[in-house]
Tab-separated table of C-alpha atoms in Angstrom:
chain	number	residue	atom	x	y	z
G	1	MET	CA	-54.148	-55.003	168.800
G	2	LEU	CA	-51.153	-55.967	166.336
G	3	MET	CA	-51.857	-52.683	164.483
G	4	GLN	CA	-51.634	-50.666	167.609
G	5	LYS	CA	-48.294	-52.353	168.648
G	6	ASN	CA	-46.876	-51.508	165.168
G	7	GLN	CA	-47.985	-47.961	165.535
G	8	VAL	CA	-46.236	-47.737	168.959
G	9	PHE	CA	-43.113	-49.199	167.472
G	10	GLU	CA	-43.224	-46.814	164.393
G	11	HIS	CA	-43.856	-43.893	166.887
G	12	ALA	CA	-40.796	-44.982	168.983
G	13	GLU	CA	-38.638	-45.049	165.740
G	14	MET	CA	-39.886	-41.611	164.738
G	15	THR	CA	-39.198	-40.265	168.289
G	16	ASN	CA	-35.610	-41.582	168.234
G	17	GLU	CA	-35.138	-40.107	164.804
G	18	ALA	CA	-36.585	-36.733	165.919
G	19	ILE	CA	-34.261	-36.795	168.959
G	20	HIS	CA	-31.231	-37.277	166.684
G	21	ALA	CA	-32.541	-34.526	164.392
G	22	GLY	CA	-32.821	-32.133	167.250
G	23	GLN	CA	-29.282	-32.784	168.272
G	24	SER	CA	-27.910	-32.208	164.830
G	25	LEU	CA	-29.911	-28.908	164.480
G	26	SER	CA	-28.784	-27.915	168.047
G	27	ALA	CA	-25.243	-27.759	166.635
G	28	LEU	CA	-26.248	-24.517	164.799
G	29	PHE	CA	-26.645	-22.840	168.115
G	30	LEU	CA	-23.394	-23.820	169.822
G	31	THR	CA	-21.452	-20.615	168.883
G	32	SER	CA	-24.257	-18.463	170.200
G	33	ALA	CA	-24.087	-16.753	173.602
G	34	THR	CA	-26.231	-18.256	176.268
G	35	GLU	CA	-28.900	-15.762	177.650
G	36	LEU	CA	-30.582	-16.035	181.022
G	37	VAL	CA	-34.425	-15.441	181.011
G	38	PRO	CA	-36.149	-14.938	184.432
G	39	ALA	CA	-39.461	-16.810	185.058
G	40	GLY	CA	-42.346	-14.888	183.744
G	41	ARG	CA	-40.492	-12.988	181.015
G	42	ALA	CA	-41.382	-13.461	177.375
G	43	ILE	CA	-38.677	-14.623	174.883
G	44	CYS	CA	-40.840	-13.515	171.984
G	45	TRP	CA	-44.313	-12.151	171.417
G	46	GLU	CA	-47.235	-13.157	169.293
G	47	GLY	CA	-47.227	-11.099	166.091
G	48	ASP	CA	-43.583	-10.006	166.209
G	49	GLU	CA	-41.385	-10.766	163.124
G	50	ALA	CA	-39.699	-14.089	163.555
G	51	LYS	CA	-36.246	-12.822	163.031
G	52	HIS	CA	-34.638	-15.521	165.304
G	53	LEU	CA	-35.014	-18.970	166.379
G	54	PHE	CA	-34.266	-20.105	169.941
G	55	GLN	CA	-32.869	-23.187	171.532
G	56	LEU	CA	-33.977	-23.879	175.132
G	57	VAL	CA	-30.821	-24.898	176.983
G	58	GLU	CA	-32.433	-25.239	180.523
G	59	GLY	CA	-35.833	-24.576	181.939
G	60	VAL	CA	-39.464	-24.839	180.730
G	61	VAL	CA	-41.338	-22.403	178.395
G	62	ARG	CA	-45.039	-21.960	177.662
G	63	LEU	CA	-46.251	-21.069	174.217
G	64	TYR	CA	-49.474	-19.288	174.270
G	65	ARG	CA	-52.109	-17.178	172.234
G	66	ILE	CA	-54.696	-14.772	173.317
G	67	VAL	CA	-58.120	-15.469	171.813
G	68	GLY	CA	-60.744	-12.951	170.971
G	69	ASP	CA	-62.401	-12.876	174.332
G	70	GLY	CA	-59.126	-12.341	176.102
G	71	ARG	CA	-58.598	-15.929	177.252
G	72	ARG	CA	-55.143	-17.392	177.205
G	73	VAL	CA	-54.692	-20.643	175.295
G	74	ILE	CA	-51.389	-22.489	176.023
G	75	THR	CA	-50.655	-24.505	172.917
G	76	ALA	CA	-47.399	-26.252	174.112
G	77	PHE	CA	-44.863	-26.531	176.717
G	78	GLN	CA	-41.103	-26.586	175.619
G	79	PHE	CA	-38.309	-28.273	177.472
G	80	ALA	CA	-34.510	-28.268	177.391
G	81	GLY	CA	-33.255	-29.223	174.016
G	82	ASP	CA	-36.344	-27.891	172.143
G	83	LEU	CA	-36.219	-25.344	169.399
G	84	ILE	CA	-38.686	-22.469	169.431
G	85	GLY	CA	-39.909	-20.929	166.050
G	86	ALA	CA	-38.424	-23.520	163.780
G	87	SER	CA	-41.610	-23.976	161.787
G	88	LEU	CA	-42.251	-20.332	161.331
G	89	GLN	CA	-41.483	-18.208	158.272
G	90	LYS	CA	-42.760	-14.659	158.834
G	91	ASP	CA	-44.248	-13.780	162.319
G	92	PHE	CA	-44.504	-15.573	165.515
G	93	LEU	CA	-47.899	-17.208	166.102
G	94	PHE	CA	-47.475	-17.461	169.751
G	95	THR	CA	-45.938	-15.735	172.768
G	96	ALA	CA	-43.018	-17.796	174.312
G	97	GLU	CA	-42.753	-17.171	178.056
G	98	ALA	CA	-40.511	-18.653	180.681
G	99	VAL	CA	-42.206	-20.797	183.224
G	100	THR	CA	-39.001	-21.319	185.211
G	101	GLU	CA	-35.736	-19.497	184.959
G	102	CYS	CA	-34.352	-20.400	181.501
G	103	LYS	CA	-31.241	-20.426	179.571
G	104	ILE	CA	-31.600	-19.948	175.825
G	105	ARG	CA	-29.399	-19.516	172.641
G	106	ARG	CA	-30.637	-17.772	169.467
G	107	VAL	CA	-29.675	-17.653	165.765
G	108	SER	CA	-31.083	-15.622	163.033
G	109	ARG	CA	-33.690	-17.000	160.719
G	110	LYS	CA	-31.593	-16.396	157.742
G	111	SER	CA	-28.437	-17.977	159.139
G	112	PHE	CA	-30.448	-21.095	160.166
G	113	ASP	CA	-32.187	-21.315	156.698
G	114	ASP	CA	-28.884	-20.928	154.928
G	115	ASP	CA	-27.188	-23.680	157.027
G	116	VAL	CA	-30.131	-26.091	156.479
G	117	ALA	CA	-30.179	-25.422	152.796
G	118	ARG	CA	-26.399	-26.265	152.406
G	119	SER	CA	-26.517	-29.500	154.263
G	120	ASP	CA	-28.546	-32.611	153.285
G	121	ALA	CA	-28.196	-33.974	156.901
G	122	LEU	CA	-29.555	-30.743	158.349
G	123	HIS	CA	-32.404	-30.504	155.767
G	124	THR	CA	-33.439	-34.153	156.853
G	125	ALA	CA	-33.188	-33.141	160.443
G	126	TYR	CA	-35.434	-30.173	159.908
G	127	ILE	CA	-38.063	-32.258	158.148
G	128	PHE	CA	-38.118	-34.694	161.076
G	129	LEU	CA	-38.458	-31.688	163.441
G	130	LEU	CA	-41.369	-30.345	161.342
G	131	CYS	CA	-42.991	-33.849	161.431
G	132	ARG	CA	-42.643	-33.986	165.320
G	133	GLU	CA	-44.311	-30.604	165.567
G	134	THR	CA	-47.166	-31.548	163.321
G	135	ALA	CA	-47.648	-34.819	165.178
G	136	ALA	CA	-47.771	-33.009	168.569
G	137	ALA	CA	-50.380	-30.612	167.204
G	138	HIS	CA	-52.521	-33.441	166.013
G	139	GLU	CA	-52.307	-35.095	169.514
G	140	GLN	CA	-53.475	-31.873	171.034
G	141	MET	CA	-56.358	-31.539	168.665
G	142	VAL	CA	-57.606	-35.062	169.536
G	143	LEU	CA	-57.106	-34.355	173.306
G	144	LEU	CA	-59.096	-31.138	173.189
G	145	SER	CA	-61.881	-32.446	170.863
G	146	LYS	CA	-62.415	-36.001	172.049
G	147	LYS	CA	-61.208	-36.489	175.615
G	148	ASN	CA	-62.918	-35.724	178.858
G	149	ALA	CA	-61.226	-33.867	181.732
G	150	GLU	CA	-59.898	-36.911	183.379
G	151	GLU	CA	-58.414	-38.237	180.101
G	152	ARG	CA	-56.969	-34.875	179.382
G	153	LEU	CA	-55.253	-34.448	182.672
G	154	CYS	CA	-53.979	-38.138	182.684
G	155	SER	CA	-52.460	-37.652	179.240
G	156	PHE	CA	-50.706	-34.598	180.266
G	157	ILE	CA	-49.187	-36.288	183.386
G	158	ALA	CA	-48.225	-39.460	181.481
G	159	LYS	CA	-46.572	-37.428	178.776
G	160	LEU	CA	-44.594	-35.541	181.448
G	161	ALA	CA	-43.661	-38.797	183.073
G	162	SER	CA	-42.626	-40.326	179.748
G	163	ARG	CA	-40.387	-37.326	179.118
G	164	ARG	CA	-38.763	-37.712	182.375
G	165	ASN	CA	-38.420	-41.429	181.801
G	166	LEU	CA	-40.313	-42.239	184.979
G	167	GLN	CA	-41.196	-45.983	185.084
G	168	ALA	CA	-40.879	-47.206	188.698
G	169	ARG	CA	-43.709	-47.204	191.243
G	170	GLN	CA	-43.722	-44.322	193.582
G	171	SER	CA	-41.715	-42.108	191.302
G	172	VAL	CA	-41.994	-38.414	192.169
G	173	LEU	CA	-42.617	-36.144	188.970
G	174	ARG	CA	-41.684	-32.641	189.142
G	175	VAL	CA	-44.416	-30.358	187.418
G	176	PRO	CA	-42.926	-26.949	187.087
G	177	MET	CA	-46.084	-25.337	185.656
G	178	SER	CA	-48.948	-24.062	187.741
G	179	ARG	CA	-52.372	-25.541	187.777
G	180	GLN	CA	-53.673	-22.445	185.884
G	181	ASP	CA	-51.002	-23.288	183.093
G	182	ILE	CA	-52.292	-26.818	182.979
G	183	ALA	CA	-55.933	-25.679	182.766
G	184	ASP	CA	-55.080	-23.257	179.935
G	185	HIS	CA	-53.347	-25.980	178.126
G	186	LEU	CA	-55.945	-28.667	178.539
G	187	GLY	CA	-59.027	-26.288	177.875
G	188	LEU	CA	-60.252	-26.845	181.469
G	189	THR	CA	-60.821	-24.515	184.454
G	190	ILE	CA	-58.478	-24.561	187.316
G	191	GLU	CA	-61.167	-25.822	189.591
G	192	THR	CA	-61.687	-28.890	187.216
G	193	VAL	CA	-58.011	-29.625	187.347
G	194	SER	CA	-57.967	-29.474	191.188
G	195	ARG	CA	-61.072	-31.762	191.423
G	196	THR	CA	-59.650	-34.165	188.984
G	197	LEU	CA	-56.373	-34.399	190.873
G	198	THR	CA	-58.183	-34.967	194.118
G	199	LYS	CA	-60.173	-37.785	192.388
G	200	LEU	CA	-57.041	-39.427	190.976
G	201	ALA	CA	-55.454	-39.197	194.545
G	202	SER	CA	-58.583	-40.949	196.102
G	203	ARG	CA	-58.079	-43.702	193.608
G	204	ASN	CA	-54.394	-44.066	194.376
G	205	VAL	CA	-53.293	-43.178	190.917
G	206	VAL	CA	-51.233	-40.042	191.429
G	207	ILE	CA	-50.915	-38.139	194.728
G	208	PRO	CA	-50.036	-34.272	194.826
G	209	GLU	CA	-47.115	-33.441	197.053
G	210	GLY	CA	-46.829	-29.712	197.495
G	211	ARG	CA	-47.520	-27.256	194.643
G	212	HIS	CA	-45.182	-28.805	191.992
G	213	ASP	CA	-44.755	-32.549	192.771
G	214	LEU	CA	-46.875	-35.421	191.917
G	215	ARG	CA	-46.152	-38.956	193.279
G	216	ILE	CA	-46.983	-41.508	190.546
G	217	VAL	CA	-48.455	-44.420	192.403
G	218	ASN	CA	-49.866	-46.333	189.459
G	219	LEU	CA	-48.332	-45.520	186.138
G	220	ALA	CA	-50.210	-48.290	184.189
G	221	CYS	CA	-53.497	-47.121	185.596
G	222	LEU	CA	-52.581	-43.429	184.680
G	223	THR	CA	-51.926	-44.613	181.045
G	224	ARG	CA	-55.228	-46.379	180.850
G	225	LEU	CA	-57.164	-43.355	182.254
G	226	SER	CA	-55.552	-41.254	179.591
G	227	GLY	CA	-57.600	-43.069	176.942
G	228	ASP	CA	-54.361	-44.010	174.994
G	229	ALA	CA	-54.410	-47.725	176.026
G	230	ASP	CA	-56.789	-50.277	174.464
G	231	ASP	CA	-57.257	-52.550	177.521
G	232	PHE	CA	-58.824	-49.939	179.829
G	233	SER	CA	-61.778	-50.605	181.988
G	234	GLU	CA	-63.107	-48.595	184.852
G	235	GLU	CA	-63.465	-51.678	187.006
G	236	SER	CA	-59.940	-53.113	186.383
G	237	CYS	CA	-58.329	-49.668	187.086
G	238	HIS	CA	-60.042	-49.299	190.353
G	239	ARG	CA	-59.131	-52.895	191.223
G	240	VAL	CA	-55.356	-52.399	190.410
G	241	SER	CA	-55.102	-48.935	192.038
G	242	LEU	CA	-56.678	-50.010	195.417
G	243	HIS	CA	-54.278	-53.086	196.005
């Protein structure tokens, strides 16, 4: 238990450092023009030469790859403030596509690399950004390889709630991506996502409100069901959520 608390503390420290890192790297984009990207339009394509990096100013972007049998795999979602393509050197390994209407800025790869090389502070910020991307990739691997459908969906919702700093009971969480997007990100079918949401609603954990809103009724139970808490039990979660 103590080890897990220490890990949480260390993760919080790293997250704060990563935020500051992102802010300092963001300064490299301030002189770039802001571009408007309509929902559904690609910002870059898998396999294209990575000549530019992008800063997401507003909106949500999905990063996806098409696997051999034609299926789409969404590897990540990007939000305002995130940098797209920072860890790439040659070609884009994904297609970045706007989920919502987005505003972006871009800088050339060469300009970015030159600025980072000239500044110790920017170099440190860049390392923190790469560490954050690596940690996120590891989390996604664990989610896909070890978690069941309910744990995957609860992890996804809890992560969105954390990003939005939702803590109070009965908070409404805006979920801009479609259920098909969520399914393609979690390695599930859209039917499984819908069934799992219905199950969570019946247990008074989260309740869908329209196509893109979820009412978080019991955030503590949601966290337990994600498999990321150490004091979860099915009985206690049912008991808490039904009161």
